[in-house]
Amino acid sequence: MNAPVKTVGTSVKRTEDARFLTGRGRYTDDINRPGQLYAAFVRSPHAHAVLGEIDTQSALDVPGVAAVFTGADMAADGVGGLPCGWQVIGKSGVPMKEPPHPPLAVGRVRHVGDTVAVVLAESRNAAKDGAEALMIDYDPQPAVVHLADAGAPGAAQVHDDVAGNVCYDWEIGDKAATDAAFEGAAHVTRLDLVNNRLIPNAIEPRAAVGEYDPADGSYTLTTTSQNPHVIRLLMCAFVLNLPEHKVRVVAPDVGGGFGSKIFHYAEEAVVTWAAAKVGRPIKWTAERGESFMTDCHGRDHVSTAELAMDADGTFLGLRVRTLANMGAYLSTFASSVPTYLYATLLAGQYRTPAIHAEVKALFTHTTPVDAYRGAGRPEATYLLEKLVEKAAREMKMDPAELRRKNFIRPDQFPYATPVALTYDTGDYAASLDRALELSEYATFAERRAASEANGKLRGVGFSCYIEACGIAPSAVAGALGARAGLYEAAEVRFNPTGSVTVFTGSHSHGQGHETTFAQIVADRLGVPMANVEIVHGDTNRIPFGMGTYGSRSLAVGGSAIVRAIDKIIDKGKKIAAHMLEAGEGDIEFKDGVFSVAGTDKSLTMGEIAFQAYVPHNFPHDKLEPGLDESAFYDPGNFTYPAGTYICEVEVDPDTGHVTVDRFTAVDDFGTIINPMIVEGQVHGGVAQGLGQALLEGCVYDDEGQLVTGSYMDYAMPRALHIPDYRFDFTCTPCTHNPLGAKGCGEAGAIGSPPAIINAIIDALGPLGVDDIPMPATPHTVWQAIQAARASTAQAAE
Ligand code: MCN
């Protein structure tokens, strides 16, 4: 018999694409229930106002409107607030402030789009008419919107009991050692920078369908979530006070999340609660304008950074101070983003011996801010890689060589950084070397000269990023404030005819798990991929799950599957030993065949599966029927993907227009299951990073109105902005998971913004421009060019 063809490491086409590309995906908005009502949420038009009377009759009078509920109705039912899943303990042991976040506002509204009431009606349009008719008495109050103002004396207070709007004031690293490093430094490079606020834009807007079954008092919530079990847990335990076994949460096909669908949102709790109130299913789908106002935003940091070096460019110390915007309320994981996912990554790929970072998180009258692709790690990478590149300019060193000089060397792993993490493995110089080669860095000067001959300015920029994926282990995360464990669960079930159903707590919403997880299962069990089905996204079918974020699904979820497979093989050996009348220790398993060592006696995996379910001659007290195993996998550490990105841009000095001419990405994701999917993940991530670097910026006016509330004002990257990528991998396998794999889902978004911005600064260097903020729109770049020209002219006078 031929051994099955191995698929791991090959670019198997995505099996799920057959349904996606033929319009057969099943999304939340595709779900319709008999007798359903449609929900329209009434949103605050003010950034800050005291809520007066709400005249629900004004909406109930609209034809088709069946019910209207407000925060008072939910409070009367004892509904709790939306919780935050991560507690940060600030300086001197002061815990973060966690003001209440009722699903429907009570007493006050705190950002434009804050949810005030829900109108339920027979049609979507009737619900919208009802929402428009609802009379609400608002008493507008002064708002604080911008980070720089939030902590100022006299600033408007977002929550009465949060003095100075400070959610927490936190630090990490050794301040004394860092101060000493700066005192002894030959050179210090300083940088002020803003990490621009972003609005996530998944293709599918958020949606939710709530159902209640009076027969057994059970609820079903279908929702656009990246982690249905987490939503069930949070909603049951903190918001609706329901027993988990009475609540099913289903996240069917989800059209992208990028982090914004991790969180437990008000609308999920409201449709579930209201379904029981009115005894009918309730359906809600966000309009794009609602998504802009209510999907959690990302980034929004203001930082100062300083790098101390000795005379030859060796890094001695790093000092960082960051203000982080939390928005009006603490979203599910908001507090962890600027702390444990940001400041812990400030060592980057370097041996900097002393680091001290302070982070002050502030509330403002804006949409809550939480994880968005990369979550904290893009902010750390942007800061560090911009700072290092500036240091290279100041030290008159090649930016690649300054980095190489300070890299953690392969022989130094495991490497404990001064900011809490221990990197298990890596070879940063290998990625840098390959990227230099692939980008043709050696001949950059020729291309620069050619651009100049055309009246254009060409620049090259680097970014040597590192990130931490698969937040872990639970014990460490718990010690750092996580209120949940961070493991993953899986069940591998052989069916009697030899096909395999795999239940995973990870959720795929574009990442291709149905393909890559099936590749792993097929290879390890020696069954064809076509016989493997991957089931995800349903709390009633899957044992448990922590979901998908932090590029954890392969490293943590995939490892849970491997653990369950190992148990299947162990059980298969027991069955084979019995059937082949051999000792269990003599049974070998390879390529789907159990054989007795040194003999030609064997049984295939399919035969074993059949016997497991037709156990006619199993000794009843020694061998259990069935071939169905589950496992929980709690990793030993994060995984640490890292790489080098090199960007080349051409700038038109007359218009400020930036063209990304070539973008080289060399990543180390450890062992790769499917190179095509991984490459696609990097392409998508780089596109998002390019959006942040060149186009995207969320703007609020001083009154807290969202100026960039539609695609007319908020620019997403389009195909014409995307360069030809040059792409390759290096590989140092992760040392602590059974796959040797590191996460890849966020790398592109983490590594690309500084490479692009550094390239623009390099291009404009000859004009005297020494900094460019994000987004580097043509207007911003043109203004920087004008300012530099004006100051050069002034200096010449
Ligand atoms: N993979 C692989 N070999 C590796 C690493 C990963 O073959 N060494 C494969 C995995 O098996 C999986 C895919 O690559 O099919 C991504 O895996 P992983 O890095 O584990 O990331 P997750 O699956 O956990 O996805 C989460 C990550 C995050 S955090 C965001 S945000 C993001 C992203 O993925 N959101 C996305 N990529 C996205 N892609 C799409 N299309 N849509 C989103 O919302």
mmCIF file of N, CA and C and ligand atoms in Angstrom, residues 14 202 226 255-260 262 372-374 377 469 506-517 519-520 547-556 669-675 677-678 681 688 740-746, ligand 1:
data_model
loop_
_atom_site.group_PDB
_atom_site.id
_atom_site.type_symbol
_atom_site.label_atom_id
_atom_site.label_comp_id
_atom_site.label_asym_id
_atom_site.label_seq_id
_atom_site.Cartn_x
_atom_site.Cartn_y
_atom_site.Cartn_z
ATOM 1 N N ARG A 14 -6.953 26.332 -0.384
ATOM 2 C CA ARG A 14 -7.862 26.394 0.763
ATOM 3 C C ARG A 14 -9.192 25.710 0.442
ATOM 4 N N ALA A 202 -13.569 45.191 8.924
ATOM 5 C CA ALA A 202 -13.841 43.858 8.382
ATOM 6 C C ALA A 202 -14.890 43.990 7.283
ATOM 7 N N GLN A 226 -14.920 36.164 17.053
ATOM 8 C CA GLN A 226 -13.691 35.385 16.885
ATOM 9 C C GLN A 226 -13.556 34.329 17.989
ATOM 10 N N GLY A 255 -16.794 37.185 8.307
ATOM 11 C CA GLY A 255 -16.057 37.836 7.223
ATOM 12 C C GLY A 255 -15.007 38.802 7.711
ATOM 13 N N GLY A 256 -14.001 38.249 8.360
ATOM 14 C CA GLY A 256 -12.889 39.074 8.845
ATOM 15 C C GLY A 256 -13.197 39.651 10.219
ATOM 16 N N GLY A 257 -12.140 39.788 10.994
ATOM 17 C CA GLY A 257 -12.305 40.339 12.341
ATOM 18 C C GLY A 257 -11.167 41.297 12.662
ATOM 19 N N PHE A 258 -9.938 40.823 12.404
ATOM 20 C CA PHE A 258 -8.732 41.636 12.630
ATOM 21 C C PHE A 258 -8.657 42.135 14.062
ATOM 22 N N GLY A 259 -9.231 41.390 14.972
ATOM 23 C CA GLY A 259 -9.222 41.773 16.382
ATOM 24 C C GLY A 259 -10.531 42.394 16.819
ATOM 25 N N SER A 260 -11.200 43.100 15.917
ATOM 26 C CA SER A 260 -12.375 43.877 16.342
ATOM 27 C C SER A 260 -13.539 42.987 16.747
ATOM 28 N N ILE A 262 -13.137 40.236 18.689
ATOM 29 C CA ILE A 262 -12.791 39.461 19.889
ATOM 30 C C ILE A 262 -13.767 39.808 21.011
ATOM 31 N N TYR A 372 -6.314 45.551 17.845
ATOM 32 C CA TYR A 372 -6.512 45.571 16.394
ATOM 33 C C TYR A 372 -5.247 44.975 15.787
ATOM 34 N N ARG A 373 -5.387 44.124 14.817
ATOM 35 C CA ARG A 373 -4.301 43.295 14.261
ATOM 36 C C ARG A 373 -2.909 43.726 14.740
ATOM 37 N N GLY A 374 -2.331 42.928 15.583
ATOM 38 C CA GLY A 374 -1.017 43.228 16.150
ATOM 39 C C GLY A 374 -1.103 43.638 17.608
ATOM 40 N N ARG A 377 1.834 45.285 19.715
ATOM 41 C CA ARG A 377 3.123 44.967 19.091
ATOM 42 C C ARG A 377 3.439 45.882 17.899
ATOM 43 N N CYS A 469 3.356 35.800 20.055
ATOM 44 C CA CYS A 469 2.055 35.252 19.663
ATOM 45 C C CYS A 469 1.619 34.187 20.645
ATOM 46 N N SER A 506 -10.371 27.092 18.356
ATOM 47 C CA SER A 506 -9.936 28.233 17.543
ATOM 48 C C SER A 506 -11.054 28.576 16.575
ATOM 49 N N HIS A 507 -11.068 29.806 16.102
ATOM 50 C CA HIS A 507 -12.107 30.221 15.156
ATOM 51 C C HIS A 507 -11.461 30.785 13.894
ATOM 52 N N SER A 508 -11.905 30.278 12.767
ATOM 53 C CA SER A 508 -11.329 30.748 11.511
ATOM 54 C C SER A 508 -12.253 31.780 10.881
ATOM 55 N N HIS A 509 -11.726 32.968 10.623
ATOM 56 C CA HIS A 509 -12.542 33.987 9.947
ATOM 57 C C HIS A 509 -11.713 34.621 8.840
ATOM 58 N N GLY A 510 -11.030 33.740 8.107
ATOM 59 C CA GLY A 510 -10.209 34.190 6.986
ATOM 60 C C GLY A 510 -8.832 33.567 6.991
ATOM 61 N N GLN A 511 -8.481 32.883 8.080
ATOM 62 C CA GLN A 511 -7.103 32.390 8.228
ATOM 63 C C GLN A 511 -6.869 31.011 7.631
ATOM 64 N N GLY A 512 -7.932 30.344 7.191
ATOM 65 C CA GLY A 512 -7.745 29.062 6.498
ATOM 66 C C GLY A 512 -7.534 27.859 7.395
ATOM 67 N N HIS A 513 -8.070 27.885 8.614
ATOM 68 C CA HIS A 513 -7.861 26.750 9.525
ATOM 69 C C HIS A 513 -8.433 25.455 8.976
ATOM 70 N N GLU A 514 -9.539 25.554 8.228
ATOM 71 C CA GLU A 514 -10.151 24.311 7.757
ATOM 72 C C GLU A 514 -9.177 23.554 6.861
ATOM 73 N N THR A 515 -8.256 24.284 6.273
ATOM 74 C CA THR A 515 -7.238 23.654 5.422
ATOM 75 C C THR A 515 -6.014 23.260 6.241
ATOM 76 N N THR A 516 -5.432 24.203 6.947
ATOM 77 C CA THR A 516 -4.149 23.905 7.609
ATOM 78 C C THR A 516 -4.313 22.893 8.743
ATOM 79 N N PHE A 517 -5.407 22.999 9.496
ATOM 80 C CA PHE A 517 -5.608 22.030 10.572
ATOM 81 C C PHE A 517 -5.841 20.637 9.967
ATOM 82 N N GLN A 519 -4.575 19.593 7.217
ATOM 83 C CA GLN A 519 -3.258 19.098 6.761
ATOM 84 C C GLN A 519 -2.541 18.383 7.917
ATOM 85 N N ILE A 520 -2.575 19.007 9.084
ATOM 86 C CA ILE A 520 -1.880 18.416 10.244
ATOM 87 C C ILE A 520 -2.491 17.065 10.594
ATOM 88 N N GLY A 547 -10.632 30.743 21.465
ATOM 89 C CA GLY A 547 -10.815 31.532 20.250
ATOM 90 C C GLY A 547 -9.532 31.995 19.587
ATOM 91 N N THR A 548 -9.718 32.934 18.680
ATOM 92 C CA THR A 548 -8.622 33.330 17.789
ATOM 93 C C THR A 548 -8.291 34.809 17.925
ATOM 94 N N TYR A 549 -7.067 35.054 18.301
ATOM 95 C CA TYR A 549 -6.476 36.395 18.408
ATOM 96 C C TYR A 549 -5.014 36.161 18.728
ATOM 97 N N GLY A 550 -4.211 37.209 18.636
ATOM 98 C CA GLY A 550 -2.801 37.069 19.002
ATOM 99 C C GLY A 550 -2.102 35.958 18.229
ATOM 100 N N SER A 551 -2.553 35.704 17.004
ATOM 101 C CA SER A 551 -1.929 34.675 16.137
ATOM 102 C C SER A 551 -1.609 33.414 16.937
ATOM 103 N N ARG A 552 -2.647 32.906 17.613
ATOM 104 C CA ARG A 552 -2.458 31.786 18.521
ATOM 105 C C ARG A 552 -2.996 30.475 17.975
ATOM 106 N N SER A 553 -3.760 30.536 16.883
ATOM 107 C CA SER A 553 -4.549 29.360 16.539
ATOM 108 C C SER A 553 -3.701 28.153 16.176
ATOM 109 N N LEU A 554 -2.657 28.353 15.386
ATOM 110 C CA LEU A 554 -1.844 27.189 15.037
ATOM 111 C C LEU A 554 -1.006 26.756 16.239
ATOM 112 N N ALA A 555 -0.298 27.721 16.830
ATOM 113 C CA ALA A 555 0.636 27.368 17.903
ATOM 114 C C ALA A 555 -0.086 26.780 19.109
ATOM 115 N N VAL A 556 -1.267 27.280 19.434
ATOM 116 C CA VAL A 556 -1.969 26.802 20.628
ATOM 117 C C VAL A 556 -3.098 25.843 20.227
ATOM 118 N N PHE A 669 8.632 32.126 10.880
ATOM 119 C CA PHE A 669 7.440 31.640 11.573
ATOM 120 C C PHE A 669 7.642 30.215 12.082
ATOM 121 N N GLY A 670 8.917 29.835 12.241
ATOM 122 C CA GLY A 670 9.172 28.454 12.645
ATOM 123 C C GLY A 670 8.733 27.515 11.533
ATOM 124 N N THR A 671 8.253 26.346 11.926
ATOM 125 C CA THR A 671 7.789 25.373 10.938
ATOM 126 C C THR A 671 6.501 25.880 10.307
ATOM 127 N N ILE A 672 6.422 25.771 8.992
ATOM 128 C CA ILE A 672 5.244 26.293 8.284
ATOM 129 C C ILE A 672 4.381 25.134 7.788
ATOM 130 N N ILE A 673 3.093 25.250 8.026
ATOM 131 C CA ILE A 673 2.174 24.192 7.570
ATOM 132 C C ILE A 673 1.825 24.411 6.108
ATOM 133 N N ASN A 674 1.440 25.650 5.756
ATOM 134 C CA ASN A 674 0.993 25.921 4.388
ATOM 135 C C ASN A 674 1.589 27.256 3.921
ATOM 136 N N PRO A 675 2.660 27.190 3.134
ATOM 137 C CA PRO A 675 3.352 28.431 2.736
ATOM 138 C C PRO A 675 2.449 29.423 2.010
ATOM 139 N N ILE A 677 -0.811 29.939 2.406
ATOM 140 C CA ILE A 677 -1.683 30.630 3.370
ATOM 141 C C ILE A 677 -0.868 31.620 4.195
ATOM 142 N N VAL A 678 0.319 31.207 4.581
ATOM 143 C CA VAL A 678 1.175 32.099 5.376
ATOM 144 C C VAL A 678 1.546 33.337 4.557
ATOM 145 N N GLN A 681 -1.306 35.584 4.512
ATOM 146 C CA GLN A 681 -1.444 36.293 5.785
ATOM 147 C C GLN A 681 -0.502 37.489 5.848
ATOM 148 N N GLN A 688 -2.514 46.043 5.608
ATOM 149 C CA GLN A 688 -3.071 46.814 6.728
ATOM 150 C C GLN A 688 -2.040 47.778 7.298
ATOM 151 N N GLY A 740 6.457 23.075 16.347
ATOM 152 C CA GLY A 740 7.604 23.932 16.017
ATOM 153 C C GLY A 740 7.178 25.218 15.337
ATOM 154 N N ALA A 741 5.871 25.535 15.424
ATOM 155 C CA ALA A 741 5.323 26.655 14.652
ATOM 156 C C ALA A 741 5.193 27.911 15.500
ATOM 157 N N LYS A 742 5.386 29.045 14.842
ATOM 158 C CA LYS A 742 5.120 30.358 15.456
ATOM 159 C C LYS A 742 3.981 31.000 14.667
ATOM 160 N N GLY A 743 3.306 31.972 15.270
ATOM 161 C CA GLY A 743 2.172 32.613 14.609
ATOM 162 C C GLY A 743 2.596 33.517 13.464
ATOM 163 N N CYS A 744 1.694 33.651 12.481
ATOM 164 C CA CYS A 744 2.039 34.505 11.329
ATOM 165 C C CYS A 744 0.975 35.556 11.046
ATOM 166 N N GLY A 745 -0.159 35.483 11.747
ATOM 167 C CA GLY A 745 -1.328 36.264 11.329
ATOM 168 C C GLY A 745 -1.221 37.763 11.470
ATOM 169 N N GLU A 746 -0.318 38.231 12.302
ATOM 170 C CA GLU A 746 -0.246 39.680 12.521
ATOM 171 C C GLU A 746 1.064 40.304 12.054
HETATM 172 N N1 MCN B 1 0.147 28.979 9.618
HETATM 173 C C1 MCN B 1 1.010 28.081 9.022
HETATM 174 N N2 MCN B 1 2.296 27.985 9.498
HETATM 175 C C2 MCN B 1 2.749 28.786 10.497
HETATM 176 C C3 MCN B 1 1.881 29.731 11.079
HETATM 177 C C4 MCN B 1 0.568 29.783 10.632
HETATM 178 O O1 MCN B 1 0.628 27.416 8.073
HETATM 179 N N3 MCN B 1 3.985 28.651 10.971
HETATM 180 C C5 MCN B 1 -1.255 29.085 9.170
HETATM 181 C C6 MCN B 1 -2.238 28.654 10.267
HETATM 182 O O2 MCN B 1 -2.433 27.286 10.305
HETATM 183 C C7 MCN B 1 -3.473 29.449 9.894
HETATM 184 C C8 MCN B 1 -2.877 30.773 9.403
HETATM 185 O O3 MCN B 1 -1.555 30.442 8.941
HETATM 186 O O4 MCN B 1 -4.180 28.809 8.882
HETATM 187 C C9 MCN B 1 -2.796 31.859 10.506
HETATM 188 O O5 MCN B 1 -2.320 31.237 11.661
HETATM 189 P P1 MCN B 1 -1.892 31.996 13.019
HETATM 190 O O6 MCN B 1 -0.680 32.791 12.803
HETATM 191 O O7 MCN B 1 -1.894 30.955 14.085
HETATM 192 O O8 MCN B 1 -3.052 33.063 13.294
HETATM 193 P P2 MCN B 1 -4.558 32.787 13.719
HETATM 194 O O9 MCN B 1 -5.105 31.723 12.875
HETATM 195 O O10 MCN B 1 -4.672 32.696 15.185
HETATM 196 O O11 MCN B 1 -5.253 34.111 13.228
HETATM 197 C C10 MCN B 1 -5.259 35.289 14.003
HETATM 198 C C11 MCN B 1 -4.555 36.410 13.299
HETATM 199 C C12 MCN B 1 -4.922 37.683 13.891
HETATM 200 S S1 MCN B 1 -4.555 37.886 15.532
HETATM 201 C C13 MCN B 1 -5.574 38.655 13.171
HETATM 202 S S2 MCN B 1 -5.963 40.129 13.901
HETATM 203 C C14 MCN B 1 -5.926 38.408 11.831
HETATM 204 C C15 MCN B 1 -5.118 37.388 11.183
HETATM 205 O O12 MCN B 1 -4.905 36.341 11.923
HETATM 206 N N4 MCN B 1 -7.175 38.607 11.382
HETATM 207 C C16 MCN B 1 -7.509 38.153 10.133
HETATM 208 N N5 MCN B 1 -5.324 37.187 9.875
HETATM 209 C C17 MCN B 1 -6.546 37.445 9.337
HETATM 210 N N6 MCN B 1 -6.852 37.046 8.092
HETATM 211 C C18 MCN B 1 -8.100 37.261 7.619
HETATM 212 N N7 MCN B 1 -8.380 36.861 6.355
HETATM 213 N N8 MCN B 1 -9.063 37.856 8.365
HETATM 214 C C19 MCN B 1 -8.800 38.308 9.600
HETATM 215 O O13 MCN B 1 -9.753 38.865 10.332
#
